[in-house]
Short mmCIF file of C-alpha atoms in Angstrom, two decimals:
data_model
loop_
_atom_site.label_atom_id
_atom_site.label_comp_id
_atom_site.label_asym_id
_atom_site.label_seq_id
_atom_site.Cartn_x
_atom_site.Cartn_y
_atom_site.Cartn_z
CA MET A 227 -50.74 0.94 -178.54
CA ALA A 228 -52.69 1.62 -181.73
CA GLU A 229 -53.77 -1.44 -183.71
CA VAL A 230 -53.71 -1.28 -187.52
CA CYS A 231 -55.11 -4.74 -188.27
CA GLY A 232 -58.63 -5.11 -189.57
CA GLU A 233 -60.61 -7.72 -191.42
CA VAL A 234 -58.52 -7.48 -194.59
CA ARG A 235 -58.89 -10.73 -196.54
CA ARG A 236 -58.55 -9.94 -200.26
CA GLY A 237 -56.30 -8.09 -202.64
CA PRO A 238 -52.80 -6.78 -201.94
CA TRP A 239 -53.79 -5.75 -198.42
CA ALA A 240 -54.24 -9.44 -197.58
CA SER A 241 -50.48 -9.99 -197.71
CA PHE A 242 -49.97 -7.12 -195.28
CA HIS A 243 -52.66 -8.52 -193.01
CA GLY A 244 -51.31 -12.06 -193.14
CA LEU A 245 -47.76 -11.06 -192.26
CA PHE A 246 -48.57 -8.85 -189.32
CA CYS A 247 -51.97 -10.03 -188.11
CA SER A 248 -51.75 -13.81 -188.03
CA GLY A 249 -52.80 -15.66 -184.91
CA SER A 250 -52.80 -13.55 -181.80
CA GLU A 251 -50.01 -11.25 -182.99
CA ARG A 252 -51.12 -7.90 -184.30
CA ALA A 253 -49.02 -5.05 -185.67
CA SER A 254 -49.08 -2.08 -183.34
CA PHE A 255 -47.33 1.21 -182.92
CA PRO A 256 -46.85 3.42 -179.90
CA SER A 257 -49.85 5.56 -179.07
CA GLY A 258 -49.82 8.76 -181.04
CA ALA A 259 -47.56 7.45 -183.79
CA LEU A 260 -50.44 7.52 -186.25
CA SER A 261 -51.83 10.82 -185.14
CA GLY A 262 -50.61 12.45 -188.30
CA LEU A 263 -52.53 9.98 -190.45
CA ARG A 264 -55.35 12.19 -191.51
CA GLY A 265 -57.26 12.80 -194.70
CA PRO A 266 -57.00 15.82 -196.95
CA PRO A 267 -58.13 19.07 -195.37
CA GLY A 268 -61.79 19.96 -195.44
CA PRO A 269 -63.30 23.43 -195.60
CA PRO A 270 -62.18 25.83 -192.88
CA GLY A 271 -63.46 24.73 -189.50
CA ARG A 272 -64.48 21.24 -190.72
CA PRO A 273 -62.43 18.05 -190.37
CA GLY A 274 -61.17 16.17 -193.40
CA PRO A 275 -62.38 12.67 -194.15
CA LEU A 276 -60.02 11.09 -191.64
CA GLY A 277 -60.27 13.71 -188.95
CA GLY A 278 -57.76 16.40 -190.01
CA SER A 279 -58.35 20.09 -189.86
CA GLY A 280 -56.58 22.49 -192.15
CA ALA A 281 -53.06 22.00 -193.57
CA SER A 282 -51.02 22.00 -190.35
CA ASN A 283 -50.41 18.26 -190.50
CA GLN A 284 -50.02 17.91 -194.27
CA LEU A 285 -46.27 17.24 -194.13
CA GLY A 286 -46.75 14.67 -191.37
CA ARG A 287 -49.49 12.99 -193.39
CA LEU A 288 -47.27 12.72 -196.43
CA VAL A 289 -44.41 11.24 -194.43
CA VAL A 290 -46.60 8.65 -192.72
CA TRP A 291 -48.38 7.67 -195.94
CA GLY A 292 -45.00 7.29 -197.64
CA LEU A 293 -43.65 5.07 -194.86
CA LEU A 294 -46.77 2.92 -194.87
CA SER A 295 -46.60 2.53 -198.66
CA LEU A 296 -43.00 1.33 -198.41
CA LEU A 297 -43.92 -1.03 -195.57
CA ILE A 298 -46.87 -2.53 -197.46
CA GLY A 299 -44.80 -2.96 -200.62
CA ALA A 300 -42.10 -4.77 -198.68
CA CYS A 301 -44.69 -6.99 -197.02
CA ILE A 302 -46.18 -8.01 -200.36
CA ALA A 303 -42.77 -8.70 -201.87
CA ALA A 304 -41.66 -10.73 -198.87
CA GLN A 305 -44.81 -12.84 -198.65
CA PRO A 306 -43.73 -16.41 -199.47
CA PRO A 307 -45.73 -18.34 -202.09
CA GLN A 308 -48.44 -20.46 -200.50
CA PRO A 309 -49.03 -24.06 -201.57
CA ARG A 310 -52.34 -24.44 -203.36
CA SER A 311 -54.87 -26.73 -201.77
CA THR A 312 -56.32 -29.62 -203.71
CA ILE A 313 -59.76 -28.14 -202.96
CA ARG A 314 -60.49 -24.81 -204.61
CA THR A 315 -61.54 -22.07 -202.24
CA ARG A 316 -62.61 -19.46 -204.80
CA GLY A 317 -64.58 -20.12 -207.93
CA ALA A 318 -65.69 -23.49 -209.24
CA LEU A 319 -63.16 -25.29 -211.41
CA ARG A 320 -64.15 -25.54 -215.09
CA GLY A 321 -63.22 -28.99 -216.32
CA LEU A 322 -63.66 -31.24 -219.35
CA ASN A 323 -63.60 -35.02 -219.73
CA LEU A 324 -61.29 -36.46 -222.38
CA PRO A 325 -62.43 -40.07 -222.89
CA PRO A 326 -60.30 -42.63 -224.70
CA THR A 327 -60.47 -42.17 -228.46
CA GLN A 328 -61.89 -45.61 -229.14
CA GLY A 329 -65.33 -47.08 -229.68
CA THR A 330 -68.02 -44.64 -228.57
CA THR A 331 -67.93 -42.08 -225.79
CA TYR A 332 -70.67 -44.11 -224.09
CA ALA A 333 -68.79 -47.42 -223.95
CA GLY A 334 -65.19 -46.93 -225.12
CA ALA A 335 -63.71 -46.49 -221.65
CA PHE A 336 -65.06 -49.90 -220.60
CA GLN A 337 -63.22 -51.82 -223.31
CA PRO A 338 -60.30 -54.03 -222.19
CA GLY A 339 -56.66 -53.27 -222.87
CA VAL A 340 -54.55 -50.12 -222.95
CA TYR A 341 -56.56 -47.06 -223.94
CA ASN A 342 -55.99 -45.09 -227.12
CA PHE A 343 -55.47 -41.37 -226.56
CA ASP A 344 -55.09 -39.62 -229.90
CA TYR A 345 -55.37 -36.05 -228.64
CA THR A 346 -52.93 -33.58 -230.15
CA ASP A 347 -51.39 -30.36 -228.91
CA ALA A 348 -53.86 -28.53 -231.13
CA ASP A 349 -56.75 -30.33 -229.43
CA LEU A 350 -55.51 -29.26 -226.01
CA ALA A 351 -55.05 -25.70 -227.25
CA ARG A 352 -58.71 -25.66 -228.31
CA VAL A 353 -59.73 -26.94 -224.89
CA ARG A 354 -57.82 -24.15 -223.19
CA ALA A 355 -59.13 -21.55 -225.62
CA ALA A 356 -62.68 -22.61 -224.79
CA GLY A 357 -62.07 -21.64 -221.16
CA PHE A 358 -61.52 -25.01 -219.51
CA GLU A 359 -58.99 -25.13 -216.67
CA ALA A 360 -58.67 -28.85 -215.90
CA LEU A 361 -59.13 -32.35 -217.32
CA ARG A 362 -60.67 -35.56 -216.09
CA LEU A 363 -58.81 -38.51 -217.60
CA PRO A 364 -59.74 -42.21 -217.40
CA ILE A 365 -57.62 -45.23 -216.57
CA ASN A 366 -58.16 -48.96 -216.30
CA VAL A 367 -55.73 -51.59 -215.00
CA ALA A 368 -53.95 -52.04 -218.32
CA THR A 369 -53.53 -48.30 -218.89
CA ALA A 370 -52.39 -47.58 -215.34
CA LEU A 371 -49.69 -50.28 -215.54
CA ASP A 372 -48.44 -49.06 -218.92
CA GLY A 373 -45.65 -46.53 -218.41
CA PRO A 374 -45.96 -44.74 -221.78
CA SER A 375 -49.70 -44.29 -221.21
CA LEU A 376 -49.12 -42.62 -217.84
CA GLU A 377 -46.56 -40.31 -219.43
CA ARG A 378 -49.08 -39.37 -222.09
CA LEU A 379 -51.66 -38.53 -219.44
CA ALA A 380 -49.03 -36.52 -217.58
CA GLY A 381 -48.42 -34.52 -220.76
CA PHE A 382 -52.13 -33.75 -221.08
CA PHE A 383 -52.26 -32.53 -217.49
CA GLU A 384 -49.14 -30.42 -217.94
CA ALA A 385 -50.78 -28.65 -220.86
CA MET A 386 -53.62 -27.66 -218.48
CA GLY A 387 -51.50 -26.47 -215.57
CA ASN A 388 -51.44 -29.88 -213.84
CA ARG A 389 -55.01 -29.61 -212.57
CA GLY A 390 -57.63 -32.29 -212.82
CA ILE A 391 -58.82 -35.77 -211.93
CA ILE A 392 -57.78 -39.31 -212.80
CA CYS A 393 -60.68 -41.76 -212.66
CA PHE A 394 -60.63 -45.56 -212.72
CA PHE A 395 -63.21 -47.14 -215.07
CA ASP A 396 -64.47 -50.69 -214.84
CA THR A 397 -63.56 -53.13 -217.63
CA ARG A 398 -66.40 -54.97 -219.32
CA GLU A 399 -66.10 -58.74 -219.02
CA VAL A 400 -67.86 -61.31 -221.18
CA GLY A 401 -71.54 -61.49 -220.33
CA GLN A 402 -71.63 -58.05 -218.68
CA GLY A 403 -73.33 -54.87 -219.83
CA THR A 404 -71.58 -52.09 -221.69
CA HIS A 405 -70.36 -50.53 -218.42
CA GLY A 406 -69.20 -53.73 -216.73
CA ASP A 407 -70.72 -54.78 -213.44
CA GLY A 408 -70.11 -51.62 -211.40
CA ARG A 409 -67.52 -53.20 -209.09
CA PRO A 410 -63.71 -53.07 -209.24
CA GLY A 411 -63.35 -56.84 -209.70
CA ASN A 412 -59.86 -58.03 -208.74
CA LEU A 413 -58.93 -55.80 -205.81
CA ASP A 414 -55.25 -56.77 -205.97
CA LEU A 415 -54.99 -55.49 -209.55
CA PHE A 416 -57.06 -52.47 -208.59
CA VAL A 417 -54.52 -51.65 -205.87
CA GLN A 418 -51.56 -52.19 -208.21
CA ALA A 419 -53.08 -49.83 -210.75
CA TRP A 420 -53.67 -47.05 -208.23
CA ALA A 421 -50.25 -47.53 -206.65
CA ALA A 422 -48.64 -46.93 -210.06
CA VAL A 423 -50.77 -43.83 -210.64
CA GLY A 424 -50.10 -42.55 -207.14
CA ARG A 425 -46.35 -42.81 -207.58
CA ARG A 426 -46.36 -41.08 -210.97
CA PHE A 427 -48.52 -38.13 -209.86
CA ALA A 428 -47.47 -37.88 -206.21
CA HIS A 429 -45.74 -34.53 -206.77
CA LEU A 430 -48.77 -32.86 -208.37
CA PRO A 431 -51.17 -31.95 -205.54
CA GLU A 432 -53.91 -30.52 -207.77
CA ILE A 433 -54.45 -33.84 -209.52
CA ARG A 434 -57.00 -35.85 -207.57
CA PHE A 435 -57.84 -39.53 -207.64
CA GLU A 436 -61.45 -40.56 -208.32
CA LEU A 437 -61.15 -44.14 -207.19
CA PHE A 438 -63.97 -45.85 -209.08
CA ASN A 439 -66.41 -44.59 -211.69
CA GLU A 440 -70.13 -45.16 -211.00
CA PRO A 441 -70.16 -48.06 -208.50
CA PHE A 442 -73.64 -49.26 -209.45
CA GLY A 443 -72.71 -52.86 -208.55
CA TYR A 444 -72.98 -52.09 -204.83
CA PRO A 445 -76.54 -52.20 -203.44
CA ARG A 446 -78.12 -48.87 -202.52
CA THR A 447 -78.44 -49.96 -198.92
CA PRO A 448 -76.50 -49.14 -195.76
CA ALA A 449 -74.70 -52.48 -196.05
CA GLY A 450 -73.86 -51.82 -199.71
CA ALA A 451 -72.48 -48.38 -198.88
CA ARG A 452 -70.34 -49.80 -196.07
CA GLU A 453 -68.94 -52.52 -198.35
CA TYR A 454 -68.12 -49.95 -201.04
CA LEU A 455 -66.43 -47.65 -198.55
CA ALA A 456 -64.45 -50.55 -197.04
CA HIS A 457 -63.14 -51.51 -200.49
CA MET A 458 -62.17 -47.94 -201.32
CA ARG A 459 -60.40 -47.48 -197.99
CA GLN A 460 -58.49 -50.70 -198.56
CA VAL A 461 -57.30 -49.34 -201.90
CA MET A 462 -56.22 -46.03 -200.37
CA GLU A 463 -54.25 -47.81 -197.68
CA ASP A 464 -52.68 -50.56 -199.78
CA ALA A 465 -51.84 -48.24 -202.69
CA GLN A 466 -50.57 -45.60 -200.24
CA LEU A 467 -52.72 -42.87 -201.70
CA PRO A 468 -53.11 -39.59 -199.79
CA VAL A 469 -56.67 -39.68 -198.49
CA GLU A 470 -57.11 -35.94 -198.90
CA ARG A 471 -56.65 -36.31 -202.66
CA CYS A 472 -59.09 -39.20 -203.05
CA VAL A 473 -62.61 -38.67 -204.39
CA LEU A 474 -65.43 -41.17 -203.99
CA ASP A 475 -68.38 -41.44 -206.37
CA GLY A 476 -71.86 -41.65 -204.96
CA LEU A 477 -73.51 -45.04 -205.09
CA GLY A 478 -75.36 -46.07 -208.23
CA TYR A 479 -74.32 -43.91 -211.16
CA ALA A 480 -72.55 -41.49 -208.83
CA ASP A 481 -75.88 -39.87 -207.96
CA ASP A 482 -76.37 -41.16 -204.39
CA LEU A 483 -73.90 -39.20 -202.30
CA ALA A 484 -75.92 -39.31 -199.11
CA SER A 485 -75.45 -43.06 -198.63
CA VAL A 486 -71.67 -42.74 -198.89
CA VAL A 487 -71.65 -39.90 -196.37
CA ARG A 488 -73.85 -41.85 -193.95
CA ALA A 489 -71.47 -44.80 -194.25
CA GLY A 490 -68.73 -42.59 -192.79
CA TRP A 491 -66.86 -40.98 -195.68
CA GLU A 492 -65.76 -37.46 -194.77
CA GLY A 493 -63.69 -36.62 -197.84
CA GLU A 494 -64.41 -35.35 -201.33
CA LEU A 495 -67.31 -36.63 -203.42
CA ALA A 496 -68.03 -37.03 -207.14
CA TYR A 497 -71.51 -36.53 -208.57
CA HIS A 498 -72.82 -37.27 -212.08
CA PHE A 499 -75.92 -35.96 -213.80
CA TYR A 500 -77.59 -36.84 -217.12
CA PRO A 501 -81.14 -36.36 -218.48
CA ASN A 502 -82.17 -39.98 -217.86
CA TRP A 503 -81.73 -39.56 -214.11
CA LEU A 504 -85.41 -38.63 -214.26
CA ALA A 505 -88.10 -40.73 -215.91
CA ASP A 506 -89.70 -39.77 -219.20
CA GLY A 507 -92.51 -37.34 -218.40
CA GLU A 508 -90.73 -35.96 -215.32
CA ARG A 509 -87.88 -34.13 -217.04
CA THR A 510 -89.05 -30.58 -216.43
CA GLN A 511 -86.66 -27.82 -215.49
CA GLU A 512 -88.22 -27.62 -212.03
CA ARG A 513 -87.96 -31.34 -211.31
CA VAL A 514 -84.35 -31.47 -212.50
CA SER A 515 -83.42 -28.49 -210.33
CA ASN A 516 -85.14 -29.94 -207.28
CA ARG A 517 -83.50 -33.34 -207.79
CA VAL A 518 -79.99 -31.89 -208.04
CA GLN A 519 -80.49 -29.59 -205.06
CA GLN A 520 -81.79 -32.47 -202.99
CA ASP A 521 -78.83 -34.66 -203.96
CA LEU A 522 -76.22 -31.99 -203.14
CA ARG A 523 -77.70 -29.98 -200.31
CA GLY A 524 -75.46 -29.74 -197.26
CA LEU A 525 -72.35 -31.03 -199.03
CA GLY A 526 -71.08 -27.84 -200.68
CA ARG A 527 -67.49 -27.81 -201.82
CA ARG A 528 -66.96 -31.44 -200.96
CA VAL A 529 -68.69 -32.15 -204.28
CA THR A 530 -67.32 -32.03 -207.81
CA LEU A 531 -69.58 -32.81 -210.78
CA THR A 532 -67.10 -35.08 -212.51
CA GLU A 533 -69.60 -35.85 -215.29
CA PHE A 534 -72.58 -34.00 -216.68
CA GLY A 535 -73.90 -33.71 -220.19
CA ALA A 536 -76.78 -33.76 -222.63
CA ASN A 537 -77.47 -33.34 -226.32
CA LEU A 538 -75.78 -30.05 -227.20
CA GLY A 539 -77.14 -29.73 -230.73
CA LEU A 540 -80.41 -27.89 -230.09
CA GLY A 541 -79.30 -24.40 -231.06
CA GLU A 542 -81.09 -21.64 -229.16
CA GLN A 543 -83.54 -23.95 -227.37
CA TYR A 544 -81.47 -23.93 -224.16
CA GLU A 545 -82.59 -20.34 -223.60
CA LEU A 546 -86.29 -21.17 -223.99
CA TYR A 547 -88.44 -22.44 -221.15
CA THR A 548 -90.90 -25.28 -221.71
CA PRO A 549 -93.13 -27.01 -219.15
CA ASP A 550 -92.89 -30.24 -221.16
CA GLY A 551 -91.32 -33.07 -219.17
CA SER A 552 -91.09 -35.64 -221.95
CA SER A 553 -87.88 -37.02 -223.38
CA ALA A 554 -88.33 -34.63 -226.32
CA SER A 555 -87.46 -31.76 -223.99
CA GLY A 556 -85.27 -33.74 -221.60
CA ASP A 557 -81.87 -32.57 -222.85
CA ARG A 558 -82.85 -28.92 -222.85
CA ASN A 559 -84.42 -29.16 -219.41
CA ALA A 560 -81.55 -31.20 -217.98
CA LEU A 561 -79.11 -28.37 -218.67
CA ARG A 562 -81.55 -25.62 -217.71
CA GLY A 563 -82.49 -27.39 -214.47
CA LEU A 564 -78.88 -28.18 -213.59
CA HIS A 565 -77.98 -24.53 -214.19
CA ASP A 566 -80.82 -23.40 -211.95
CA ALA A 567 -79.83 -25.83 -209.18
CA LEU A 568 -76.16 -24.91 -209.13
CA ARG A 569 -76.99 -21.21 -209.02
CA ALA A 570 -79.38 -21.80 -206.13
CA LEU A 571 -76.79 -23.82 -204.23
CA ARG A 572 -74.18 -21.15 -204.80
CA ARG A 573 -76.52 -18.43 -203.52
CA ALA A 574 -77.10 -20.54 -200.42
CA GLY A 575 -73.35 -20.81 -199.81
CA GLU A 576 -73.27 -24.45 -200.90
CA GLY A 577 -71.68 -24.15 -204.32
CA VAL A 578 -69.76 -27.10 -205.74
CA ALA A 579 -65.96 -27.23 -206.06
CA GLY A 580 -66.08 -27.68 -209.82
CA SER A 581 -67.61 -29.47 -212.77
CA PHE A 582 -66.35 -31.53 -215.73
CA HIS A 583 -68.44 -31.66 -218.86
CA TRP A 584 -68.73 -34.94 -220.76
CA HIS A 585 -66.99 -34.71 -223.26
CA GLY A 586 -64.14 -33.16 -225.29
CA TRP A 587 -63.37 -35.84 -227.88
CA HIS A 588 -64.11 -34.13 -231.19
CA ASN A 589 -65.94 -37.10 -232.75
CA GLY A 590 -69.07 -35.30 -233.92
CA ASP A 591 -71.60 -36.87 -231.57
CA SER A 592 -74.29 -34.82 -229.85
CA TYR A 593 -72.29 -34.45 -226.59
CA ASP A 594 -69.13 -33.21 -228.37
CA PHE A 595 -68.37 -29.80 -226.90
CA LEU A 596 -65.98 -28.91 -229.72
CA ASP A 597 -68.35 -29.63 -232.63
CA GLU A 598 -69.51 -26.39 -234.25
CA ALA A 599 -72.99 -27.84 -234.72
CA ASN A 600 -73.30 -27.99 -230.92
CA TRP A 601 -72.74 -24.28 -230.37
CA GLY A 602 -75.99 -23.72 -228.45
CA GLY A 603 -75.41 -26.46 -225.90
CA ALA A 604 -71.72 -25.58 -225.61
CA ALA A 605 -72.66 -22.03 -224.66
CA LYS A 606 -75.03 -23.38 -222.03
CA VAL A 607 -72.30 -25.63 -220.60
CA MET A 608 -70.02 -22.63 -220.19
CA ALA A 609 -72.82 -20.65 -218.52
CA ILE A 610 -73.45 -23.53 -216.11
CA GLN A 611 -69.80 -23.74 -215.19
CA GLY A 612 -69.46 -19.98 -214.88
CA ASP A 613 -72.38 -19.79 -212.45
CA SER A 614 -71.34 -22.76 -210.31
#
């Protein structure tokens, strides 16, 4: 028997390979059936590229090539559509955060009550035109338990092909900082909120659930990581969320992934990066790159950068190297160093699953991707995502 299966993994030949070469079954033909499969004739006395000699087998070649073409075409047409995994296997997902349109982009998501989302169809069209493929959208308890709000979020996702992340943000209580206390508070309400979200988006497998944004209220210790993981697992179980669609932030400001992994989490991870992750004086391109690589090494496509950002309004400076590590150069070096790190990880076969820039609310601040004044930083963001 003559085997015709090889290591075909990409392009239209992949459908042929998958139909006839899956598992231990391989397409085969009786010995000699492919003997007429030869290349075009070479010069007299010399074989053609596939072993032919002269024109004696030309008719046989044409017949066999014709039959194979029909067979391959039928295979491709008959190949059933495959469900898409929640984890991308080719290319890093290019995403954008759409915060609530209230307060500031720094603190608005931590305000109590149902969020305001004043994004229009034109806004979403601009997001798509910029090259983004997915959204990260916030919820709190009040928003998750408000039916019209969930429908509005569903409409945003639909406009982007139903790809993205829903993330739960803490609510600031009296006496707390602008970002709350870094813990989910009332776990019963936390579960109710996620149960409502899980039911509404159950049929959309490419929308993932980032259970809690920046859990800085848990100590950066083994015990703190175990407590955090125990709370998140309780939410998954009680809210009946599919574990494979759940994403856990690293401890702290989503920058300590290693502690969560050591505590026993084997699923997807969310990482955040901003210039102030390094102290003033240490914000060089090299130090940023080394920090990010150290944080992400060995985790690969388990990781999605669900937030990253910096001042985008520095024009052409993002293309200029500086050894300065002060805060004056911190925004430029944060993006340059992050870019360098993600390229290095990708070259090493440890590229991330995707990234979501903060942010896409066109409010004119320095992180606003859509503001024309921020063209230089916006171009750098797209380069970072393209090279991830």
